[in-house]
Each structure stands twice: as C-alpha cells, then as structure tokens.
Short mmCIF file of C-alpha atoms and ligand atoms in Angstrom, two decimals:
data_model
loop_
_atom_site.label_atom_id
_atom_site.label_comp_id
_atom_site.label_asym_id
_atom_site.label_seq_id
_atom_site.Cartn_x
_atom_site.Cartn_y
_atom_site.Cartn_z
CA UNK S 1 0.00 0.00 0.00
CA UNK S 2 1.39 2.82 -1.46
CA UNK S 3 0.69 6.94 -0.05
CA UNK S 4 2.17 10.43 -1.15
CA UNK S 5 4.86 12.01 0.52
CA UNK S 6 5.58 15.70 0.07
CA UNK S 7 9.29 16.04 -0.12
CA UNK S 8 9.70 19.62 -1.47
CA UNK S 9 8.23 22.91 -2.34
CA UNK S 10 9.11 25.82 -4.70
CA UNK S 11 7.64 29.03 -6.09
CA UNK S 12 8.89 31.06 -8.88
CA UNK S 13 7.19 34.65 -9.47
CA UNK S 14 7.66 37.40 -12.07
CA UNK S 15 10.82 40.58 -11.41
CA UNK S 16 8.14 43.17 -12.53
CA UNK S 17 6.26 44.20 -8.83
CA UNK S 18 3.29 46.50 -9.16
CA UNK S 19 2.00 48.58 -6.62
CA UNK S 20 -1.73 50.08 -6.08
CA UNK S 21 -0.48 53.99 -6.42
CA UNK S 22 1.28 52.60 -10.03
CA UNK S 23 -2.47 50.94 -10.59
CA UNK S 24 -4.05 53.84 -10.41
CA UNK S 25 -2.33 55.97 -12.74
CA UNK S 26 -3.85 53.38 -15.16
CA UNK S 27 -7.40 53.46 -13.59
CA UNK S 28 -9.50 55.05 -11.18
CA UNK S 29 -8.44 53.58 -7.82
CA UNK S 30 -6.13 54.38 -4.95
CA UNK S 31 -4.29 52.40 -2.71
CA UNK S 32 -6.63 53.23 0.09
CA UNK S 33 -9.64 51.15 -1.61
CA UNK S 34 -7.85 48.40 -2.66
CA UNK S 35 -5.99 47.73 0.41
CA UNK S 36 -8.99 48.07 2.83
CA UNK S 37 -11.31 45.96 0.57
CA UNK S 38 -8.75 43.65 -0.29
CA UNK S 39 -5.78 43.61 1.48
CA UNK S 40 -3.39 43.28 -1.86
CA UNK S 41 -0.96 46.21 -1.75
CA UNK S 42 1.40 45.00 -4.86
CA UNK S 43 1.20 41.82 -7.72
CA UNK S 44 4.14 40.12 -9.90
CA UNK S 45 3.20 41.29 -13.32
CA UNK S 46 5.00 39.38 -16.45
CA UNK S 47 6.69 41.60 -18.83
CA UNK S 48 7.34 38.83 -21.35
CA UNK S 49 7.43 35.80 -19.45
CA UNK S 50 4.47 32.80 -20.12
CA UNK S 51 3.04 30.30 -17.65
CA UNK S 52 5.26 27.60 -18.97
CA UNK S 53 8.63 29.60 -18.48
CA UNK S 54 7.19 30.11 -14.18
CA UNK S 55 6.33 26.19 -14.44
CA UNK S 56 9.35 25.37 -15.86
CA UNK S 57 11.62 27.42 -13.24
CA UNK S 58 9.62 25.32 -10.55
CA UNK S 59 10.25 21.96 -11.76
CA UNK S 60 13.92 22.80 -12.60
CA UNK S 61 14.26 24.33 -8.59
CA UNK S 62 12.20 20.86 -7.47
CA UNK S 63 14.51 18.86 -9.01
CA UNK S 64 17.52 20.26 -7.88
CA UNK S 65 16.99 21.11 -3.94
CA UNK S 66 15.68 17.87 -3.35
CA UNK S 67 18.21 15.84 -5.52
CA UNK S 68 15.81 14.03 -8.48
CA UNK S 69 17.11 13.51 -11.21
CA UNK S 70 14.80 14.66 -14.62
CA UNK S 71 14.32 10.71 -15.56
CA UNK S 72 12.98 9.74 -12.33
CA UNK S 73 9.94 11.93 -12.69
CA UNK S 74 6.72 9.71 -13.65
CA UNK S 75 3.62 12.18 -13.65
CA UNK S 76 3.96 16.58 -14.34
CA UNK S 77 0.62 17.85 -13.64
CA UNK S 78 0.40 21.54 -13.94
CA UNK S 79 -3.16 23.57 -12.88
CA UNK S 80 -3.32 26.55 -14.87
CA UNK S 81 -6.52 28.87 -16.01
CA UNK S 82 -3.52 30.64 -18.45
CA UNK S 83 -2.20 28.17 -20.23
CA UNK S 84 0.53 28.75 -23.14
CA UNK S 85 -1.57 27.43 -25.81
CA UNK S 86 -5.19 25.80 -25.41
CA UNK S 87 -2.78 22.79 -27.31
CA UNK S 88 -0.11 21.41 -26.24
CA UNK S 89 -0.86 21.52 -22.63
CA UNK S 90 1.77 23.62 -20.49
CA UNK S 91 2.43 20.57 -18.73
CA UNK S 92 4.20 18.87 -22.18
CA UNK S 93 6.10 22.26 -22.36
CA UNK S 94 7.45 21.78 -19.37
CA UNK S 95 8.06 17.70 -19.48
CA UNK S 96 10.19 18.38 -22.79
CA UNK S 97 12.07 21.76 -21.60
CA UNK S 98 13.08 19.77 -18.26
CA UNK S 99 14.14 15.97 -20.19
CA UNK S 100 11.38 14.14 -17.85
CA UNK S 101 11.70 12.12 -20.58
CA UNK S 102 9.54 8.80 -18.74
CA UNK S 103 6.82 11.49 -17.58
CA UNK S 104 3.21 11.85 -18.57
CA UNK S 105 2.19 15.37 -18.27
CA UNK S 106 -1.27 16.98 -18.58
CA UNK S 107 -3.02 20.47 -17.34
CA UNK S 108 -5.91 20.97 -15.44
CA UNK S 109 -8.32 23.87 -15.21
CA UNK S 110 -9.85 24.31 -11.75
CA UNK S 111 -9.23 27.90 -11.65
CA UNK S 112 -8.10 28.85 -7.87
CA UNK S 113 -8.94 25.04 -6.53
CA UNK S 114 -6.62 23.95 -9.16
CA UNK S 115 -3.44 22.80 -6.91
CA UNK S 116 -5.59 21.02 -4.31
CA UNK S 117 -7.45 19.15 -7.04
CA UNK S 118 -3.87 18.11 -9.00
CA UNK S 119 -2.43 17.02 -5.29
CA UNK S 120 -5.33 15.21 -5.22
CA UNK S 121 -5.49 13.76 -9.25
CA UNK S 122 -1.37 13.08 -8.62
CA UNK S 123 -2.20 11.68 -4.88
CA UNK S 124 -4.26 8.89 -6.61
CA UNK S 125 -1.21 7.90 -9.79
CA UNK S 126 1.02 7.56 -6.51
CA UNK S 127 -1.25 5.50 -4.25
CA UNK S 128 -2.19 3.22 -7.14
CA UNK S 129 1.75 1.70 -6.50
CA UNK S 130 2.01 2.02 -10.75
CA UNK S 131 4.52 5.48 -10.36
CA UNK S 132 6.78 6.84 -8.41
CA UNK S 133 7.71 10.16 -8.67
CA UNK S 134 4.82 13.54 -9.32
CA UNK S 135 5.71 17.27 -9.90
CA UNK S 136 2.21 19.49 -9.39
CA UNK S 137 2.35 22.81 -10.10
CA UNK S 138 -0.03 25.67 -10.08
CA UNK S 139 0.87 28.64 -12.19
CA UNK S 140 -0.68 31.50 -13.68
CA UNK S 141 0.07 34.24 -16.00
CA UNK S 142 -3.64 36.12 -14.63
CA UNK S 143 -2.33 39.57 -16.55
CA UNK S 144 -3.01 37.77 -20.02
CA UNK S 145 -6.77 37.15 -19.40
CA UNK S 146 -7.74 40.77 -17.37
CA UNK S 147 -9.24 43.62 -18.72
CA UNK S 148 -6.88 46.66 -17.81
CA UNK S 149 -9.48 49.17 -18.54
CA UNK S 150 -11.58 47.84 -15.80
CA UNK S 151 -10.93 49.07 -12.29
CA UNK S 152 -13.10 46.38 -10.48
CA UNK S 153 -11.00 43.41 -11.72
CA UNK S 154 -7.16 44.77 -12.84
CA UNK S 155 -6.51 45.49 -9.13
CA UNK S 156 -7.02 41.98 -7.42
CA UNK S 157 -4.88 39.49 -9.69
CA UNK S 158 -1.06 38.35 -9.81
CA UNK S 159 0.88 36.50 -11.88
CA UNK S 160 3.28 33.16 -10.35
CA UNK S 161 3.77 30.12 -10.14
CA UNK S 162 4.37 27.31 -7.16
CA UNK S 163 4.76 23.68 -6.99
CA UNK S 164 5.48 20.51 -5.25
CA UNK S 165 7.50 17.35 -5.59
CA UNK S 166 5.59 14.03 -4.63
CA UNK S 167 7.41 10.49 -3.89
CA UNK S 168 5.30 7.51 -3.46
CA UNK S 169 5.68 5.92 -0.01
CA UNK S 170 5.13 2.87 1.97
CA UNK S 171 5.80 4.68 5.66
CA UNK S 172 4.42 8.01 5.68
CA UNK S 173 1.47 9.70 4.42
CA UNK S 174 1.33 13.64 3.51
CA UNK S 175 -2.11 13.86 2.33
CA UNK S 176 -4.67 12.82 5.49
CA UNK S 177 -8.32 14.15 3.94
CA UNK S 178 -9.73 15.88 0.82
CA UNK S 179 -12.84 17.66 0.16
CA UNK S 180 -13.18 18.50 -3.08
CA UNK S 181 -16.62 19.98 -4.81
CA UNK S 182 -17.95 21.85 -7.73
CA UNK S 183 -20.99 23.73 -8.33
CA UNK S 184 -21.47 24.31 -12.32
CA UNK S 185 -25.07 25.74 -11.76
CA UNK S 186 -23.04 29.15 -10.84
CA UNK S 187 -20.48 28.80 -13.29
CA UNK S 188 -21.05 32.37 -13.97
CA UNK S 189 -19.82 33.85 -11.45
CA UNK S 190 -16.48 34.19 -12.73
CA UNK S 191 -15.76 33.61 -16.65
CA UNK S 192 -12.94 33.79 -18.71
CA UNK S 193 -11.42 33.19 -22.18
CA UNK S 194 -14.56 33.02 -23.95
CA UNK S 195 -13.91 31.58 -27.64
CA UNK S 196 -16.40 32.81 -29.94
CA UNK S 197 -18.14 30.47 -32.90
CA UNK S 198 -16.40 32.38 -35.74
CA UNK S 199 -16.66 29.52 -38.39
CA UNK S 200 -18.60 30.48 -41.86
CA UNK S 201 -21.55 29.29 -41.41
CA UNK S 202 -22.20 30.83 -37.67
CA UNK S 203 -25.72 32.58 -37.68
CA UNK S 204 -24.80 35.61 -35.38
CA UNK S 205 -21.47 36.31 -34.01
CA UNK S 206 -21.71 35.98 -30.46
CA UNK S 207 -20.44 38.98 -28.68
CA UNK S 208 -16.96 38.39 -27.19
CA UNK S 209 -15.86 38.27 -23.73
CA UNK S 210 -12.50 37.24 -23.60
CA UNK S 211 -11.43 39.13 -20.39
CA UNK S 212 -11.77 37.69 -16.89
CA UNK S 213 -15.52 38.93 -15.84
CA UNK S 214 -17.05 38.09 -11.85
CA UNK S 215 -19.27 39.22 -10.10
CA UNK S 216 -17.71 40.21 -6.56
CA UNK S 217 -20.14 39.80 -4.11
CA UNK S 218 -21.52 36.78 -5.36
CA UNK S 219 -18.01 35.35 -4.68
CA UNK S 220 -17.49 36.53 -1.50
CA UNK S 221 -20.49 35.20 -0.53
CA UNK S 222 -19.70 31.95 -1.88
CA UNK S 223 -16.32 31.45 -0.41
CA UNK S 224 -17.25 32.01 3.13
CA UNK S 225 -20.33 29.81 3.02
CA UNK S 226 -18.15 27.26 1.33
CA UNK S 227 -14.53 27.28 2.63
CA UNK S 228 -15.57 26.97 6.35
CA UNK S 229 -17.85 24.17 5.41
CA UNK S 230 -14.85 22.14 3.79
CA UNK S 231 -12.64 22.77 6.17
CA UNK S 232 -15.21 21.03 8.92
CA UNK S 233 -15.77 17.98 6.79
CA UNK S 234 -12.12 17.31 6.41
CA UNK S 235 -11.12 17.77 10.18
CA UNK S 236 -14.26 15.47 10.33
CA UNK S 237 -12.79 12.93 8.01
CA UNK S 238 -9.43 12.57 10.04
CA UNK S 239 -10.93 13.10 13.55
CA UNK S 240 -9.29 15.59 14.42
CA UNK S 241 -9.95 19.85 15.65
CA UNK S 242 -8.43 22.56 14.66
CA UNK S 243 -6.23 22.65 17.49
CA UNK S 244 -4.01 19.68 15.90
CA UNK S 245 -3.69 21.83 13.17
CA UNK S 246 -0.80 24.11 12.83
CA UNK S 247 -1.60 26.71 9.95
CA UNK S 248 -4.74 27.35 7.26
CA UNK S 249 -3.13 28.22 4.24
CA UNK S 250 -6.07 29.10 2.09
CA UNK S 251 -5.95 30.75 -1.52
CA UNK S 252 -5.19 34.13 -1.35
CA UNK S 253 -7.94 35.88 -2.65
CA UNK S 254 -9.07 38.41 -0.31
CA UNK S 255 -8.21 39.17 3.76
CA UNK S 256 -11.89 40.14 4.14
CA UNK S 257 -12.72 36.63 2.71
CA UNK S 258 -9.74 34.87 5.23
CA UNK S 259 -11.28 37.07 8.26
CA UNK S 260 -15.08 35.94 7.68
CA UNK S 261 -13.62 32.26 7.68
CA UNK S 262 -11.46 32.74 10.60
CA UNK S 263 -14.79 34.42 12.57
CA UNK S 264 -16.80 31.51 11.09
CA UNK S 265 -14.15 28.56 12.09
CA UNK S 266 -13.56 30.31 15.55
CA UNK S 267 -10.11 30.26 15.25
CA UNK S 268 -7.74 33.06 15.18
CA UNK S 269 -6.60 35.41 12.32
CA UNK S 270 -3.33 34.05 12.99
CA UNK S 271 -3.73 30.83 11.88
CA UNK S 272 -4.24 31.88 8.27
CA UNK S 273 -0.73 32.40 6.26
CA UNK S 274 -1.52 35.35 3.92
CA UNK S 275 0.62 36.70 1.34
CA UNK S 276 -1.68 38.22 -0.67
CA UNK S 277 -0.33 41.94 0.13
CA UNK S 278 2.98 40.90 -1.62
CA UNK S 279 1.34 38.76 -4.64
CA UNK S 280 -2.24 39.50 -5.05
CA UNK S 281 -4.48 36.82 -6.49
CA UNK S 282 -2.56 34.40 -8.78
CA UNK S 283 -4.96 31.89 -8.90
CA UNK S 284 -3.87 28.47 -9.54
CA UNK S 285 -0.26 29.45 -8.03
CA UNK S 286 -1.39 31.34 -4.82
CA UNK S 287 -1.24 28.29 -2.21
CA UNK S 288 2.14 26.81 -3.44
CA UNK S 289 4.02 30.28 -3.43
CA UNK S 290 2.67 30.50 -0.08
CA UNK S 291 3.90 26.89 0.94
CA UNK S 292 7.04 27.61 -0.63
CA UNK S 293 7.64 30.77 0.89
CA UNK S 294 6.89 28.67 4.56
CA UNK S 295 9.16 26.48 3.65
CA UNK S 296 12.15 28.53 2.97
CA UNK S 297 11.47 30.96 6.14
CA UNK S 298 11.24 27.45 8.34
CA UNK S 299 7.47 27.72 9.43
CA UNK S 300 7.06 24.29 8.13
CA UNK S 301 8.53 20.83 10.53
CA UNK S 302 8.18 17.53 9.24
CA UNK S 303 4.96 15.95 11.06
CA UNK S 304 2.69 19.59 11.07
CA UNK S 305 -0.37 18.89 10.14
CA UNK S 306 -1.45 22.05 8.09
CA UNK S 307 -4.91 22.58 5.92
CA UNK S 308 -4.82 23.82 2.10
CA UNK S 309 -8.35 25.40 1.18
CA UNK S 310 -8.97 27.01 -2.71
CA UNK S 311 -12.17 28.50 -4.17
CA UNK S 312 -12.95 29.92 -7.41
CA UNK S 313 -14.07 29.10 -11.04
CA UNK S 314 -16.39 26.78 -11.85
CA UNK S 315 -17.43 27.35 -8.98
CA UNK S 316 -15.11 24.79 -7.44
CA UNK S 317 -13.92 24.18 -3.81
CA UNK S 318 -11.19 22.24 -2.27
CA UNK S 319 -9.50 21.62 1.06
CA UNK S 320 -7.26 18.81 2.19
CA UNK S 321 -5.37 17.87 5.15
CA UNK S 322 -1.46 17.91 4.79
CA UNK S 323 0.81 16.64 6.63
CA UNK S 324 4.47 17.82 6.32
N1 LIG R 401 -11.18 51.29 -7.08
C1 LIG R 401 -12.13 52.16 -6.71
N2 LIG R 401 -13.43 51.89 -6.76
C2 LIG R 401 -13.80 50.67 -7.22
C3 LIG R 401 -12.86 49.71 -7.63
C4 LIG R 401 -11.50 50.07 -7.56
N3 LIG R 401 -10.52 49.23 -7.92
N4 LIG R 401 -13.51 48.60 -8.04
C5 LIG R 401 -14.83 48.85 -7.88
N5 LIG R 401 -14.99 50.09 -7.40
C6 LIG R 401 -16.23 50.78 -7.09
C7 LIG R 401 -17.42 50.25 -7.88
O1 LIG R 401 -17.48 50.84 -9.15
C8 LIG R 401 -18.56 50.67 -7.00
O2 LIG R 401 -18.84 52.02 -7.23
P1 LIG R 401 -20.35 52.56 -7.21
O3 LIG R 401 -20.86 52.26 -5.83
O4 LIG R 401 -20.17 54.00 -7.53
O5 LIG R 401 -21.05 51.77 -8.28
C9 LIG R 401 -18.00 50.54 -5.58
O6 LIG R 401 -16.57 50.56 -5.72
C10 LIG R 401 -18.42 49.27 -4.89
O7 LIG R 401 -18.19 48.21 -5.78
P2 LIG R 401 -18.46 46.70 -5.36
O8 LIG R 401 -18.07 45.80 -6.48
O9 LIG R 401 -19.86 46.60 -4.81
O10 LIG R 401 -17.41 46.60 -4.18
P3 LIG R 401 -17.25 45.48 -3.07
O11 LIG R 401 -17.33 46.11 -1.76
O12 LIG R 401 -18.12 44.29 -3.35
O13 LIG R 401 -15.76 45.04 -3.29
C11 LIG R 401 -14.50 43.26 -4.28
C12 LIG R 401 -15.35 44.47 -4.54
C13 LIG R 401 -14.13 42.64 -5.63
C14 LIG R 401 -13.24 43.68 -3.56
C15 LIG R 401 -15.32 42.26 -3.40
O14 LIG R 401 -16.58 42.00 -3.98
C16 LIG R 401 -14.60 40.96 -3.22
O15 LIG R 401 -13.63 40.90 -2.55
N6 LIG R 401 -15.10 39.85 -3.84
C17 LIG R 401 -14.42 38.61 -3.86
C18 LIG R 401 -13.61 38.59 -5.09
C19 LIG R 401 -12.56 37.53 -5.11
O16 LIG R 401 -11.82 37.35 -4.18
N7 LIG R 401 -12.50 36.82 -6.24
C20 LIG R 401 -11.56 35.84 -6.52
C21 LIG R 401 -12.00 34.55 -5.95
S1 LIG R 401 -11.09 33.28 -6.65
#
C-alpha cells in the first residue's frame, strides 16, 4: 500500500512588482480602496514571461533542492486557467524543456482550486503503487486574461507560479483528507477566455468576452459559506480539531474573505498564512508560493499537520489535510 509524501516545495514569481499607487495611474483607484477591501498592496506582473517559463523554473528548482534527477519523474501535472496554448498543454512544455523524458504530463483547469485538485489527481497515480515520482504545479500568468481598462477586476490578480514534488511511499502519508466539490449551476460567477463560434456558417457572431468577468459579491459570498464548510468535513474525516492543526493556508484571494472564515471557524486570524499583500491573487499558483515561501522561512517541521483550502471558477472548492 502505497501513499504520497511531500518532499519539497518551490515558487517562482515574475521581477516586474506592481504597486496600487502605479495601478491607479492606469485606472480610477487608490491604494486606500484596494488595500482596505482587499488587502493586496502590490502583484508580480510578467513583462514577457508565459506560464510555462514560471512552471518550468519550478520543476527545474524541485529537481535540484531535493536531488531528483529529470528521468525519475513519472507524472507533471500543472493547474493553470492561463495556459501557453489551449494545445499542447503547459504541462508537455514543461516535461520536454526539463528531459522528464519517462513522464506523462497533462493540465488541469480548476481555476483557484486547481493545486488542491492536481495534489489530489497526482495523490491517486502515486497510491495506485504504478509510479513513483509527481511534480504538481499551479501557475498563472492572470495579466493575459484581465481587462486593464476595468478598475473592479485589474486590481485583485497576480501572476506566479508554485509547486510541489511528490514520492510515493510505503511509511508516511502527507495527504490525510480531501474535500473537493464543484458547483457548475453558478459557473457564472467568474468567466474567462470566452472563444467565440467564428466559423462560416455561424448565424450571429456571439459577442466576445475574452477578459476575466465576476461578479464580486456573489463570490465573497460563496467562499465564506463554502470554505468553512470544507474545512469542517475534512477535520471530520481525520478526527481531528483545529487545534491539531498548525496553519490554514487558504488561496489568497481576499483578507476580508480569510477574516469571515477565521470568525466563522472560531479560530484566530493568525492561523491563516496570507501573502496576498505581496502577490495579489494568482490563482492556480497562490497556495504553493505561499507553501514555498513557509518552507524557505522554516514555518514548516516535518509531522505539522497544516490545511490547504482554494475557491474559485467553476465554482469549485477544495481543502485537504497535509501533513508535512
Ligand atoms: N477602485 C475604486 N473603486 C472601485 C474599484 C477600484 N478598484 N472597483 C470597484 N470600485 C467601485 C465600484 O465601481 C462601485 O462604485 P459605485 O458604488 O459608484 O457603483 C464601488 O466601488 C463598490 O463596488 P463593489 O463591487 O460593490 O465593491 P465590493 O465592496 O463588493 O468590493 C471586491 C469588490 C471585488 C473587492 C469584493 O466583492 C470581493 O472581494 N469579492 C471577492 C472577489 C474575489 O476574491 N474573487 C476571486 C476569488 S477566486
């Protein structure tokens, strides 16, 4: 019987850092409203990098802090709402730029669940005893699919990228409980990367929406009747409370989001790691450059048991129980 053992995390993010006040020479915003009603104060912005290149500086960091070699690597699943191209998947760009020559390698497109949900997807190749070795990333090049003319989106997103290195195991066991849920009937919500029918014999050209469109509130309101919900169910699953749990690190959307789920949970702020001043919202990426940026400031000791929780597109959810 085979489980997953988390044996490394990295992040890679963008030079180019953007701060509200350089925002809102482009729009009309200050630093004051975005910070209270968000709590981002500056986002990694590419100036010509693509989500492959921030996968593909994760993987190459993975594999050399923790000592794999390129070969050994069985499964490259990267989450991404910003792929490269619709085809090939990012995850194939990165398999070929890195030489994991005996990897398979897909995306997946669960917007700001994504990570949790490829943990999960890679959790299940490991456990089934058939592969070894998994590299999951989450990463996001957001600035590609926002409308910069519009005031009430521009400000929230980042772009990054994060990622983890899975073994399979026979003696220890990172991944204790999952919860992980969609809800299609509200897909609109938040949309994205509309393709329009443009063939010949279209009857009307549908109007096009290609920019990242939500509607706030309704998201809000979503994620804190959801997130403190799926956190329950999967302290429920491993019986155990809160109080065996060392940190939430929850996607880092929104601080006013993070302080309705603390209230909710009954747990204090500072449980929560946020980093969302430094990065804004990057999606896909936000909980592994937070997990990675634990990791390298020493918050993280082998045995914690910490929770990841994303929300987003879709609608989609996802928590799970990990232990270090
Ligand atoms: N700067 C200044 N004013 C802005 C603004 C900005 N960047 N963006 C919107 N506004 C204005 C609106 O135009 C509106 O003005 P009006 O009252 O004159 O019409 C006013 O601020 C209130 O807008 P509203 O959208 O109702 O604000 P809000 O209090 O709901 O806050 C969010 C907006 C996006 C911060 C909030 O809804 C939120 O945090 N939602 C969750 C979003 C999220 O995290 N999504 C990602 C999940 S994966």
């Amino acid at each position: 019987m085979f489980n997953s053992k988390i044996i490394g995390f990295e992040s890679y993010v963008p030079q180019n850092s953007i701060t509200n006040d350089e925002l809102s020479k482009l729009v009309d915003t200050s630093d004051e409203w975005i910070y209270t009603r968000t709590g981002i104060s500056k986002r990694c912005l590419s100036t010509k990098e693509n989500t492959s290149d921030f996968a593909i500086n994760v993987a190459k960091k993975l594999l050399e802090n923790n000592n794999v070699s390129a070969e050994d690597i069985d499964i490259i699943i990267v989450a991404t709402i910003t792929p490269d191209y619709l085809t090939p998947s990012t995850a194939c760009i990165v398999q070929g730029n890195i030489g994991a020559k005996n990897a398979l390698a897909f995306d997946i497109n669960v917007a700001c669940s994504g990570f949790v949900y490829a943990l999960s997807v890679a959790d299940k190749f490991l456990k089934s005893g058939l592969y070894k070795n998994a590299i999951v990333i989450g990463a996001e090049t957001l600035s590609k699919l926002i409308d910069w003319k519009d005031r009430g989106t521009c400000v929230l997103f980042g772009d990054g990228s994060g990622g983890a290195l899975l073994t399979a195991s026979k003696d220890y066991n990172s991944i204790l409980s999952e919860d992980l849920k969609a809800d299609g009937t509200s897909f609109k919500a938040i949309t994205g990367g509309k393709i329009p029918n443009v063939n010949p014999f279209t009857e009307e050209k549908e109007e096009e929406d290609f920019y990242l469109q939500m509607n706030g509130r309704d998201v809000f309101n979503f994620a804190t009747k959801t997130v403190p919900k799926s956190v329950n169910e999967i302290l429920k699953k491993a019986n155990i409370t809160l109080d065996d749990v060392k940190y939430i690190v929850p996607h880092q959307a929104n601080s006013r989001i993070v302080e309705v789920v603390a209230k909710k949970l009954g747990v204090s702020l500072d449980k929560f790691y946020l980093n969302l001043q430094t990065y804004g919202n990057t999606s896909a990426a936000s909980i592994p450059i937070a997990l990675a940026e634990m990791s390298k400031n020493k918050l993280l000791q082998k045995g914690d048991k910490i929770i990841i929780t994303g929300f987003g597109g879709g609608l989609t959810w996802a928590s799970m129980l990990v232990q270090i």
